[in-house]
Amino acid sequence: MARQSSSRRTLSAALVSTLITQGSDPTTFSPWTHRPFCLKASSDPWCVYTNADTSSSGRASVNHGISIITTPELASGTLNLLKHVPPTGLSSSDTASHSATRKNESKPCQVKSVTGKGLGAIATRRILKGEKVLVDRVAVLSAAEYPEDISRKQVQDLLAKAVEQLPEPEMVLKLSRKGRGEEQGFSVVEDLLLSNSFLVEVGGQSLMGLFGDLARFNHACEPNTNMRFSEKTLAMTIVASRDIEPGEELTISYIDATLPSKDRQSTLQKIWGFRCTCPLCRLSRHQRRASDERRTEIQTLRQETIELAQAGKFHDAIGISEQLIKLIDQEGLTLAIPDVYDIPAALYYHVGNLVKAREYNFLSLMALQELGVEEGSKEEDKVKMIKETLDKIEEELSA
Ligand SMILES: C[S@@+](CC[C@H](N)C(=O)[O-])C[C@H]1O[C@@H](n2cnc3c(N)ncnc32)[C@H](O)[C@@H]1O
């Protein structure tokens, strides 16, 4: 199982033995509610750590529990993360309706059948750009790649254990659809994990995260919401990236949506195992060609900007990067906008045009904030960095 490789690290023998060989009294595994279930690999052991405490008194408690499949080292890092999780838990529906209640509005979306895609999340009312529509705490975190000496069957056992130990395993098992299936050697849990989980960064490692409610969000190549993961709360927040009308489907992008249609289809097929039927992929051949041309041009301009900057032709690179912004905007690639502003921001700073550097840093900051910045997310780090740069520019301008 490999969506993206994760680095493996060494760990202290003392830590391993503390985590693995503790006695049979479950309280000594705290914050885990189950004895860690471990496989001894020739390198690090790999274990399932579960917190299935559904009471509101436990510090790490969450309504739907959490299982993490990892090495003892990362699990020990996660202990700190769990301390920050609000004690009342973060069930998606609770949180979404909680924020809705505050505004005296109804829940923003509900799961319904969508033609050709199974189930999906449909807006129940008007949702404004920037509104949080879901906060979903991760249920299962798994390595994206396992060492070679752990067999496929052992990985399947770890995954099965991770789900089985959750307080409501059926909440995860119900996500299973007719996927790659047993004939291709996939176990039910492995298959559902591969077709429903998203890569997240925890403790510097890329892990696959399964989020019970987010798993009902279908993909679109022009999505109307975006995802923000917080390492602090282990929750994914979904924020509207434009105004959404009642009855519209809420969509996210599973891949780099700036790619031309052929590349998007092949990536979705290879990694996710389905053929995309989103509105952009269903355009007439003529309209799709126009969009593909713009997207191919976007890839070319990106590459050209890098090459020009590497060759020290900064003013030419600035010109191309500004063309790139126009194209990204024309193609409605809202999610790519903050990153694309960073390019002229850095280039203008480099050539000493501080006024323009300030303008683009400011635009990047605004675009990021419009898309939602969660505490403990990588976007929060980026906002901090841009603000520091803006302060530095102000200082230099007033010197
Ligand atoms: C994370 S799940 C989304 C929820 C799913 N539709 C359900 O019924 O639970 C991913 C699966 O939904 C379907 N899907 C998602 N986006 C799609 C799209 N744009 N076109 C066609 N099928 C899609 C595919 O079957 C994919 O494997």
Tab-separated table of C-alpha atoms and ligand atoms in Angstrom:
chain	number	residue	atom	x	y	z
A	1	MET	CA	0.000	0.000	0.000
A	2	ALA	CA	1.801	3.145	-1.097
A	3	ARG	CA	0.216	6.474	-1.887
A	4	GLN	CA	3.411	8.330	-1.172
A	5	SER	CA	6.529	7.145	0.591
A	6	SER	CA	7.095	7.992	4.229
A	7	SER	CA	10.458	8.180	5.871
A	8	ARG	CA	11.280	5.738	8.615
A	9	ARG	CA	13.225	6.720	11.655
A	10	THR	CA	15.172	5.099	14.425
A	11	LEU	CA	13.667	4.870	17.860
A	12	SER	CA	14.905	4.368	21.342
A	13	ALA	CA	14.809	0.805	22.633
A	14	ALA	CA	13.552	2.059	25.992
A	15	LEU	CA	10.614	3.804	24.366
A	16	VAL	CA	9.720	0.686	22.387
A	17	SER	CA	9.775	-1.546	25.403
A	18	THR	CA	7.733	0.920	27.441
A	19	LEU	CA	5.088	1.160	24.772
A	20	ILE	CA	4.942	-2.475	23.799
A	21	THR	CA	5.609	-4.567	26.826
A	22	GLN	CA	3.524	-2.863	29.452
A	23	GLY	CA	1.366	-5.072	31.661
A	24	SER	CA	-2.163	-6.102	30.962
A	25	ASP	CA	-3.767	-3.237	32.880
A	26	PRO	CA	-5.200	-1.058	30.070
A	27	THR	CA	-4.816	2.144	32.106
A	28	THR	CA	-1.026	1.887	31.770
A	29	PHE	CA	-1.295	2.349	27.998
A	30	SER	CA	-2.656	5.861	28.449
A	31	PRO	CA	-3.674	7.737	26.323
A	32	TRP	CA	-4.311	4.521	24.400
A	33	THR	CA	-7.300	2.520	25.557
A	34	HIS	CA	-6.043	-0.778	24.088
A	35	ARG	CA	-2.821	-2.647	24.490
A	36	PRO	CA	-0.752	-1.726	21.405
A	37	PHE	CA	-1.050	-4.486	18.795
A	38	CYS	CA	2.436	-4.830	17.310
A	39	LEU	CA	4.171	-6.677	14.514
A	40	LYS	CA	7.861	-7.241	14.891
A	41	ALA	CA	9.586	-6.224	11.694
A	42	SER	CA	13.341	-6.715	11.303
A	43	SER	CA	13.641	-2.941	11.679
A	44	ASP	CA	11.117	-1.031	13.781
A	45	PRO	CA	8.010	-2.695	15.184
A	46	TRP	CA	4.747	-1.463	13.684
A	47	CYS	CA	1.799	-1.154	15.999
A	48	VAL	CA	-1.830	-0.176	16.166
A	49	TYR	CA	-2.470	2.449	18.861
A	50	THR	CA	-6.106	3.151	19.640
A	51	ASN	CA	-7.840	5.705	21.772
A	52	ALA	CA	-11.463	4.609	21.857
A	53	ASP	CA	-12.498	6.609	24.879
A	54	THR	CA	-15.942	7.999	24.158
A	55	SER	CA	-16.426	9.588	27.560
A	56	SER	CA	-16.032	13.342	27.775
A	57	SER	CA	-13.814	13.143	30.861
A	58	GLY	CA	-10.667	11.740	29.238
A	59	ARG	CA	-8.341	14.437	27.897
A	60	ALA	CA	-7.782	12.631	24.646
A	61	SER	CA	-11.320	11.485	24.198
A	62	VAL	CA	-13.095	11.890	20.899
A	63	ASN	CA	-16.567	10.790	19.938
A	64	HIS	CA	-15.450	8.354	17.312
A	65	GLY	CA	-12.039	7.337	18.624
A	66	ILE	CA	-8.782	7.194	16.769
A	67	SER	CA	-6.454	4.384	15.669
A	68	ILE	CA	-2.922	5.086	14.528
A	69	ILE	CA	-0.739	2.521	12.768
A	70	THR	CA	2.843	3.544	13.127
A	71	THR	CA	6.141	2.987	14.882
A	72	PRO	CA	6.398	3.664	18.616
A	73	GLU	CA	8.385	6.812	17.921
A	74	LEU	CA	5.664	8.577	15.980
A	75	ALA	CA	3.037	7.258	18.375
A	76	SER	CA	4.888	8.877	21.265
A	77	GLY	CA	4.917	12.151	19.318
A	78	THR	CA	1.179	11.824	18.843
A	79	LEU	CA	0.692	11.672	22.612
A	80	ASN	CA	1.451	15.366	22.723
A	81	LEU	CA	-0.967	16.028	19.898
A	82	LEU	CA	-3.750	14.186	21.664
A	83	LYS	CA	-3.300	16.424	24.709
A	84	HIS	CA	-4.402	19.385	22.595
A	85	VAL	CA	-7.561	17.757	21.326
A	86	PRO	CA	-10.608	19.418	22.850
A	87	PRO	CA	-11.989	17.028	25.502
A	88	THR	CA	-15.519	17.118	24.164
A	89	GLY	CA	-14.409	15.618	20.873
A	90	LEU	CA	-14.873	16.793	17.345
A	91	SER	CA	-17.478	14.732	15.621
A	92	SER	CA	-17.980	16.307	12.231
A	93	SER	CA	-21.715	16.592	12.427
A	94	ASP	CA	-21.550	18.037	15.937
A	95	THR	CA	-18.978	20.599	14.959
A	96	ALA	CA	-20.637	21.608	11.739
A	97	SER	CA	-23.995	21.931	13.431
A	98	HIS	CA	-22.376	23.670	16.410
A	99	SER	CA	-20.987	26.415	14.203
A	100	ALA	CA	-24.309	26.504	12.390
A	101	THR	CA	-26.249	26.851	15.649
A	102	ARG	CA	-24.075	29.769	16.649
A	103	LYS	CA	-25.168	31.543	13.523
A	104	ASN	CA	-28.710	30.305	14.020
A	105	GLU	CA	-28.523	28.478	10.727
A	106	SER	CA	-29.131	24.875	9.732
A	107	LYS	CA	-26.457	22.265	9.055
A	108	PRO	CA	-24.737	23.257	5.806
A	109	CYS	CA	-24.765	19.873	4.064
A	110	GLN	CA	-26.093	16.355	4.114
A	111	VAL	CA	-25.148	13.065	2.491
A	112	LYS	CA	-27.283	12.168	-0.514
A	113	SER	CA	-27.104	10.011	-3.589
A	114	VAL	CA	-25.334	11.626	-6.578
A	115	THR	CA	-25.787	10.258	-10.088
A	116	GLY	CA	-22.804	8.184	-11.174
A	117	LYS	CA	-20.777	8.810	-8.003
A	118	GLY	CA	-22.569	6.899	-5.228
A	119	LEU	CA	-23.082	9.216	-2.263
A	120	GLY	CA	-21.951	12.818	-1.925
A	121	ALA	CA	-22.312	15.914	0.282
A	122	ILE	CA	-25.089	18.257	-0.833
A	123	ALA	CA	-25.571	21.843	0.378
A	124	THR	CA	-28.792	22.225	2.359
A	125	ARG	CA	-28.654	26.019	2.254
A	126	ARG	CA	-26.614	28.848	0.792
A	127	ILE	CA	-23.002	28.641	1.937
A	128	LEU	CA	-20.809	31.696	1.703
A	129	LYS	CA	-17.199	31.729	0.534
A	130	GLY	CA	-14.895	31.200	3.523
A	131	GLU	CA	-17.523	29.397	5.636
A	132	LYS	CA	-16.455	26.206	7.432
A	133	VAL	CA	-18.717	23.387	6.311
A	134	LEU	CA	-17.120	20.500	8.170
A	135	VAL	CA	-14.558	19.807	10.862
A	136	ASP	CA	-13.778	16.102	10.840
A	137	ARG	CA	-11.446	14.384	13.278
A	138	VAL	CA	-9.288	11.610	11.789
A	139	ALA	CA	-10.498	8.086	12.642
A	140	VAL	CA	-7.596	6.027	11.248
A	141	LEU	CA	-4.053	7.180	10.529
A	142	SER	CA	-1.908	4.701	8.663
A	143	ALA	CA	1.573	4.733	7.193
A	144	ALA	CA	1.457	5.363	3.446
A	145	GLU	CA	4.138	2.733	2.952
A	146	TYR	CA	5.282	-0.214	5.034
A	147	PRO	CA	8.760	-1.763	5.176
A	148	GLU	CA	9.302	-4.678	2.795
A	149	ASP	CA	9.617	-7.223	5.568
A	150	ILE	CA	6.017	-6.616	6.622
A	151	SER	CA	3.857	-8.769	4.389
A	152	ARG	CA	0.665	-7.620	2.680
A	153	LYS	CA	-1.304	-9.936	4.955
A	154	GLN	CA	0.311	-8.360	8.032
A	155	VAL	CA	-0.563	-4.867	6.800
A	156	GLN	CA	-4.138	-6.037	6.281
A	157	ASP	CA	-4.166	-7.406	9.858
A	158	LEU	CA	-2.914	-4.073	11.230
A	159	LEU	CA	-5.596	-2.192	9.272
A	160	ALA	CA	-8.343	-4.573	10.368
A	161	LYS	CA	-7.259	-4.204	14.013
A	162	ALA	CA	-7.190	-0.410	13.702
A	163	VAL	CA	-10.816	-0.352	12.575
A	164	GLU	CA	-12.025	-3.133	14.879
A	165	GLN	CA	-10.760	-1.276	17.974
A	166	LEU	CA	-12.641	1.938	17.206
A	167	PRO	CA	-15.755	2.477	19.344
A	168	GLU	CA	-17.969	2.301	16.253
A	169	PRO	CA	-16.161	0.239	13.591
A	170	GLU	CA	-19.341	0.208	11.515
A	171	MET	CA	-18.968	3.967	10.941
A	172	VAL	CA	-15.827	3.143	8.952
A	173	LEU	CA	-16.950	-0.182	7.462
A	174	LYS	CA	-20.029	1.473	5.939
A	175	LEU	CA	-17.655	3.407	3.645
A	176	SER	CA	-16.871	0.179	1.829
A	177	ARG	CA	-18.095	0.100	-1.759
A	178	LYS	CA	-17.670	-2.302	-4.619
A	179	GLY	CA	-14.060	-1.312	-5.173
A	180	ARG	CA	-11.005	-3.216	-6.319
A	181	GLY	CA	-12.365	-6.095	-4.272
A	182	GLU	CA	-11.023	-9.381	-3.078
A	183	GLU	CA	-10.261	-10.701	-6.535
A	184	GLN	CA	-7.377	-8.231	-6.664
A	185	GLY	CA	-6.159	-9.285	-3.233
A	186	PHE	CA	-7.487	-6.235	-1.371
A	187	SER	CA	-9.059	-6.769	2.032
A	188	VAL	CA	-12.245	-4.808	2.758
A	189	VAL	CA	-10.506	-2.359	5.109
A	190	GLU	CA	-7.479	-1.938	2.823
A	191	ASP	CA	-9.739	-1.170	-0.126
A	192	LEU	CA	-11.886	1.294	1.763
A	193	LEU	CA	-8.811	3.015	3.146
A	194	LEU	CA	-7.277	3.371	-0.303
A	195	SER	CA	-10.421	4.820	-1.805
A	196	ASN	CA	-11.339	7.155	1.049
A	197	SER	CA	-8.223	8.476	2.739
A	198	PHE	CA	-6.161	11.597	2.248
A	199	LEU	CA	-2.463	12.241	2.748
A	200	VAL	CA	-1.705	14.341	5.809
A	201	GLU	CA	1.542	15.370	7.498
A	202	VAL	CA	2.001	14.361	11.117
A	203	GLY	CA	5.321	14.723	12.887
A	204	GLY	CA	7.060	15.320	9.565
A	205	GLN	CA	5.717	12.098	8.030
A	206	SER	CA	3.131	11.653	5.290
A	207	LEU	CA	0.349	9.439	6.566
A	208	MET	CA	-2.948	8.299	5.117
A	209	GLY	CA	-5.850	9.687	7.115
A	210	LEU	CA	-9.363	8.328	7.034
A	211	PHE	CA	-12.017	10.872	8.011
A	212	GLY	CA	-15.512	9.414	8.382
A	213	ASP	CA	-17.528	12.347	7.050
A	214	LEU	CA	-14.987	13.799	4.647
A	215	ALA	CA	-14.985	10.378	2.966
A	216	ARG	CA	-18.407	11.248	1.497
A	217	PHE	CA	-17.038	14.259	-0.372
A	218	ASN	CA	-16.577	13.551	-4.064
A	219	HIS	CA	-13.800	14.917	-6.206
A	220	ALA	CA	-14.143	17.745	-8.747
A	221	CYS	CA	-11.443	19.266	-10.922
A	222	GLU	CA	-12.943	22.688	-10.115
A	223	PRO	CA	-13.902	22.081	-6.482
A	224	ASN	CA	-15.999	24.515	-4.470
A	225	THR	CA	-14.366	23.743	-1.112
A	226	ASN	CA	-10.863	23.131	0.123
A	227	MET	CA	-9.245	21.050	2.856
A	228	ARG	CA	-7.131	22.286	5.743
A	229	PHE	CA	-5.484	19.750	8.057
A	230	SER	CA	-4.422	20.686	11.581
A	231	GLU	CA	-1.629	18.680	13.136
A	232	LYS	CA	-2.705	20.108	16.436
A	233	THR	CA	-6.266	18.767	16.465
A	234	LEU	CA	-5.795	15.959	13.902
A	235	ALA	CA	-8.902	17.352	12.211
A	236	MET	CA	-9.584	18.252	8.597
A	237	THR	CA	-11.562	21.428	8.078
A	238	ILE	CA	-13.497	21.979	4.874
A	239	VAL	CA	-13.959	25.612	3.865
A	240	ALA	CA	-16.094	26.927	0.988
A	241	SER	CA	-13.825	28.412	-1.683
A	242	ARG	CA	-16.750	30.229	-3.343
A	243	ASP	CA	-20.416	30.870	-2.625
A	244	ILE	CA	-22.430	27.644	-2.940
A	245	GLU	CA	-26.151	27.442	-3.666
A	246	PRO	CA	-28.589	25.067	-1.911
A	247	GLY	CA	-28.727	21.673	-3.696
A	248	GLU	CA	-25.199	22.058	-5.128
A	249	GLU	CA	-22.778	19.244	-4.437
A	250	LEU	CA	-19.824	20.126	-2.176
A	251	THR	CA	-16.609	18.911	-3.757
A	252	ILE	CA	-12.911	18.787	-2.971
A	253	SER	CA	-9.947	18.078	-5.190
A	254	TYR	CA	-8.191	14.743	-4.575
A	255	ILE	CA	-5.282	15.663	-6.872
A	256	ASP	CA	-3.393	18.605	-8.357
A	257	ALA	CA	-6.362	20.129	-10.180
A	258	THR	CA	-4.182	22.371	-12.354
A	259	LEU	CA	-3.313	19.397	-14.613
A	260	PRO	CA	-4.852	18.965	-18.096
A	261	SER	CA	-7.770	16.482	-18.328
A	262	LYS	CA	-5.771	13.484	-19.587
A	263	ASP	CA	-3.289	13.734	-16.706
A	264	ARG	CA	-6.060	14.274	-14.169
A	265	GLN	CA	-7.950	11.212	-15.394
A	266	SER	CA	-4.879	8.995	-15.375
A	267	THR	CA	-3.858	10.141	-11.874
A	268	LEU	CA	-7.364	9.584	-10.498
A	269	GLN	CA	-7.542	6.174	-12.153
A	270	LYS	CA	-4.122	5.099	-10.922
A	271	ILE	CA	-4.291	6.381	-7.350
A	272	TRP	CA	-8.010	6.430	-6.601
A	273	GLY	CA	-9.291	3.806	-9.006
A	274	PHE	CA	-12.139	5.708	-10.695
A	275	ARG	CA	-12.936	7.696	-13.827
A	276	CYS	CA	-13.856	11.310	-13.063
A	277	THR	CA	-17.276	12.519	-14.172
A	278	CYS	CA	-17.074	16.035	-12.704
A	279	PRO	CA	-18.497	18.969	-14.730
A	280	LEU	CA	-15.060	19.939	-16.093
A	281	CYS	CA	-14.399	16.389	-17.305
A	282	ARG	CA	-17.861	16.283	-18.903
A	283	LEU	CA	-17.360	19.440	-20.988
A	284	SER	CA	-17.778	19.102	-24.733
A	285	ARG	CA	-14.578	18.109	-26.514
A	286	HIS	CA	-14.246	21.653	-27.854
A	287	GLN	CA	-14.624	23.315	-24.420
A	288	ARG	CA	-12.345	20.753	-22.780
A	289	ARG	CA	-9.671	21.459	-25.378
A	290	ALA	CA	-9.762	25.187	-24.513
A	291	SER	CA	-9.406	24.440	-20.780
A	292	ASP	CA	-6.626	21.910	-21.468
A	293	GLU	CA	-4.745	24.423	-23.570
A	294	ARG	CA	-4.841	26.940	-20.712
A	295	ARG	CA	-3.717	24.264	-18.222
A	296	THR	CA	-0.880	23.076	-20.444
A	297	GLU	CA	0.158	26.699	-20.807
A	298	ILE	CA	0.070	27.028	-16.993
A	299	GLN	CA	2.485	24.080	-16.639
A	300	THR	CA	4.752	25.583	-19.325
A	301	LEU	CA	4.775	29.065	-17.771
A	302	ARG	CA	5.516	27.628	-14.326
A	303	GLN	CA	8.495	25.738	-15.706
A	304	GLU	CA	9.670	28.760	-17.690
A	305	THR	CA	9.530	31.005	-14.603
A	306	ILE	CA	11.738	28.552	-12.705
A	307	GLU	CA	14.218	28.237	-15.561
A	308	LEU	CA	14.441	32.013	-16.080
A	309	ALA	CA	14.953	32.624	-12.363
A	310	GLN	CA	17.625	29.902	-12.252
A	311	ALA	CA	19.353	31.585	-15.191
A	312	GLY	CA	19.337	34.886	-13.265
A	313	LYS	CA	16.855	36.511	-15.697
A	314	PHE	CA	14.672	37.809	-12.889
A	315	HIS	CA	12.800	40.534	-14.798
A	316	ASP	CA	11.803	38.050	-17.533
A	317	ALA	CA	10.742	35.583	-14.831
A	318	ILE	CA	8.560	38.296	-13.236
A	319	GLY	CA	6.828	38.966	-16.578
A	320	ILE	CA	6.059	35.269	-17.065
A	321	SER	CA	4.895	34.804	-13.477
A	322	GLU	CA	2.413	37.662	-13.923
A	323	GLN	CA	1.038	35.989	-17.065
A	324	LEU	CA	0.738	32.794	-15.031
A	325	ILE	CA	-1.420	34.564	-12.435
A	326	LYS	CA	-3.798	35.810	-15.148
A	327	LEU	CA	-4.183	32.309	-16.615
A	328	ILE	CA	-4.752	30.660	-13.217
A	329	ASP	CA	-7.386	33.258	-12.489
A	330	GLN	CA	-9.078	32.758	-15.898
A	331	GLU	CA	-9.177	29.007	-15.350
A	332	GLY	CA	-10.799	29.525	-11.919
A	333	LEU	CA	-8.034	27.656	-10.070
A	334	THR	CA	-8.743	29.430	-6.771
A	335	LEU	CA	-6.773	26.950	-4.673
A	336	ALA	CA	-3.568	27.551	-6.629
A	337	ILE	CA	-3.737	31.327	-6.223
A	338	PRO	CA	-1.864	31.849	-2.903
A	339	ASP	CA	1.131	29.814	-4.141
A	340	VAL	CA	1.221	31.569	-7.483
A	341	TYR	CA	1.393	35.035	-5.853
A	342	ASP	CA	4.467	33.869	-3.941
A	343	ILE	CA	6.512	33.700	-7.132
A	344	PRO	CA	6.456	37.394	-8.146
A	345	ALA	CA	6.528	38.294	-4.423
A	346	ALA	CA	9.913	36.558	-4.056
A	347	LEU	CA	11.220	37.737	-7.431
A	348	TYR	CA	10.317	41.406	-6.868
A	349	TYR	CA	11.958	41.253	-3.438
A	350	HIS	CA	15.057	39.765	-5.034
A	351	VAL	CA	15.373	42.574	-7.593
A	352	GLY	CA	14.784	45.180	-4.870
A	353	ASN	CA	11.306	46.321	-5.936
A	354	LEU	CA	9.936	46.354	-2.400
A	355	VAL	CA	6.637	48.050	-3.259
A	356	LYS	CA	5.684	45.286	-5.715
A	357	ALA	CA	7.049	42.611	-3.337
A	358	ARG	CA	4.771	44.008	-0.627
A	359	GLU	CA	1.786	44.036	-3.002
A	360	TYR	CA	2.188	40.360	-3.972
A	361	ASN	CA	2.928	39.198	-0.414
A	362	PHE	CA	-0.235	40.983	0.663
A	363	LEU	CA	-2.277	39.361	-2.138
A	364	SER	CA	-0.930	35.938	-1.155
A	365	LEU	CA	-1.861	36.587	2.486
A	366	MET	CA	-5.398	37.686	1.555
A	367	ALA	CA	-5.908	34.677	-0.734
A	368	LEU	CA	-4.700	32.292	1.981
A	369	GLN	CA	-6.960	33.836	4.602
A	370	GLU	CA	-9.950	33.664	2.260
A	371	LEU	CA	-9.360	29.922	1.860
A	372	GLY	CA	-9.230	29.382	5.641
A	373	VAL	CA	-6.290	29.127	8.007
A	374	GLU	CA	-6.573	26.550	10.777
A	375	GLU	CA	-4.519	26.508	13.957
A	376	GLY	CA	-1.703	23.960	13.644
A	377	SER	CA	-1.941	23.773	9.845
A	378	LYS	CA	0.829	24.354	7.324
A	379	GLU	CA	-1.153	27.356	6.055
A	380	GLU	CA	-0.790	28.894	9.525
A	381	ASP	CA	3.013	28.528	9.222
A	382	LYS	CA	2.857	30.169	5.806
A	383	VAL	CA	0.776	33.091	7.083
A	384	LYS	CA	3.364	33.645	9.833
A	385	MET	CA	6.155	33.621	7.260
A	386	ILE	CA	4.404	36.118	4.964
A	387	LYS	CA	3.672	38.437	7.879
A	388	GLU	CA	7.338	38.344	8.882
A	389	THR	CA	8.335	39.157	5.295
A	390	LEU	CA	5.832	42.035	5.199
A	391	ASP	CA	7.260	43.435	8.461
A	392	LYS	CA	10.754	43.182	7.029
A	393	ILE	CA	9.669	44.974	3.832
A	394	GLU	CA	8.008	47.750	5.864
A	395	GLU	CA	11.196	48.200	7.880
A	396	GLU	CA	13.316	48.363	4.741
A	397	LEU	CA	10.914	50.793	3.086
A	398	SER	CA	10.950	53.133	6.044
A	399	ALA	CA	14.738	52.946	6.547
B	1	LIG	C1	-13.928	9.421	-1.002
B	1	LIG	S1	-15.174	8.557	-1.853
B	1	LIG	C2	-16.409	9.774	-2.085
B	1	LIG	C3	-17.806	9.317	-1.611
B	1	LIG	C4	-18.407	8.194	-2.403
B	1	LIG	N1	-19.047	8.703	-3.592
B	1	LIG	C5	-19.401	7.371	-1.586
B	1	LIG	O1	-20.407	6.965	-2.120
B	1	LIG	O2	-19.115	7.120	-0.415
B	1	LIG	C6	-14.403	8.357	-3.415
B	1	LIG	C7	-15.209	7.580	-4.413
B	1	LIG	O3	-16.314	8.327	-4.879
B	1	LIG	C8	-16.451	8.222	-6.290
B	1	LIG	N2	-16.135	9.538	-6.898
B	1	LIG	C9	-15.615	10.608	-6.264
B	1	LIG	N3	-15.487	11.652	-7.084
B	1	LIG	C10	-15.898	11.243	-8.285
B	1	LIG	C11	-15.960	11.861	-9.566
B	1	LIG	N4	-15.570	13.113	-9.752
B	1	LIG	N5	-16.411	11.133	-10.609
B	1	LIG	C12	-16.816	9.850	-10.437
B	1	LIG	N6	-16.778	9.196	-9.258
B	1	LIG	C13	-16.330	9.887	-8.189
B	1	LIG	C14	-15.443	7.161	-6.731
B	1	LIG	O4	-16.095	5.931	-6.704
B	1	LIG	C15	-14.399	7.217	-5.631
B	1	LIG	O5	-13.712	6.011	-5.478
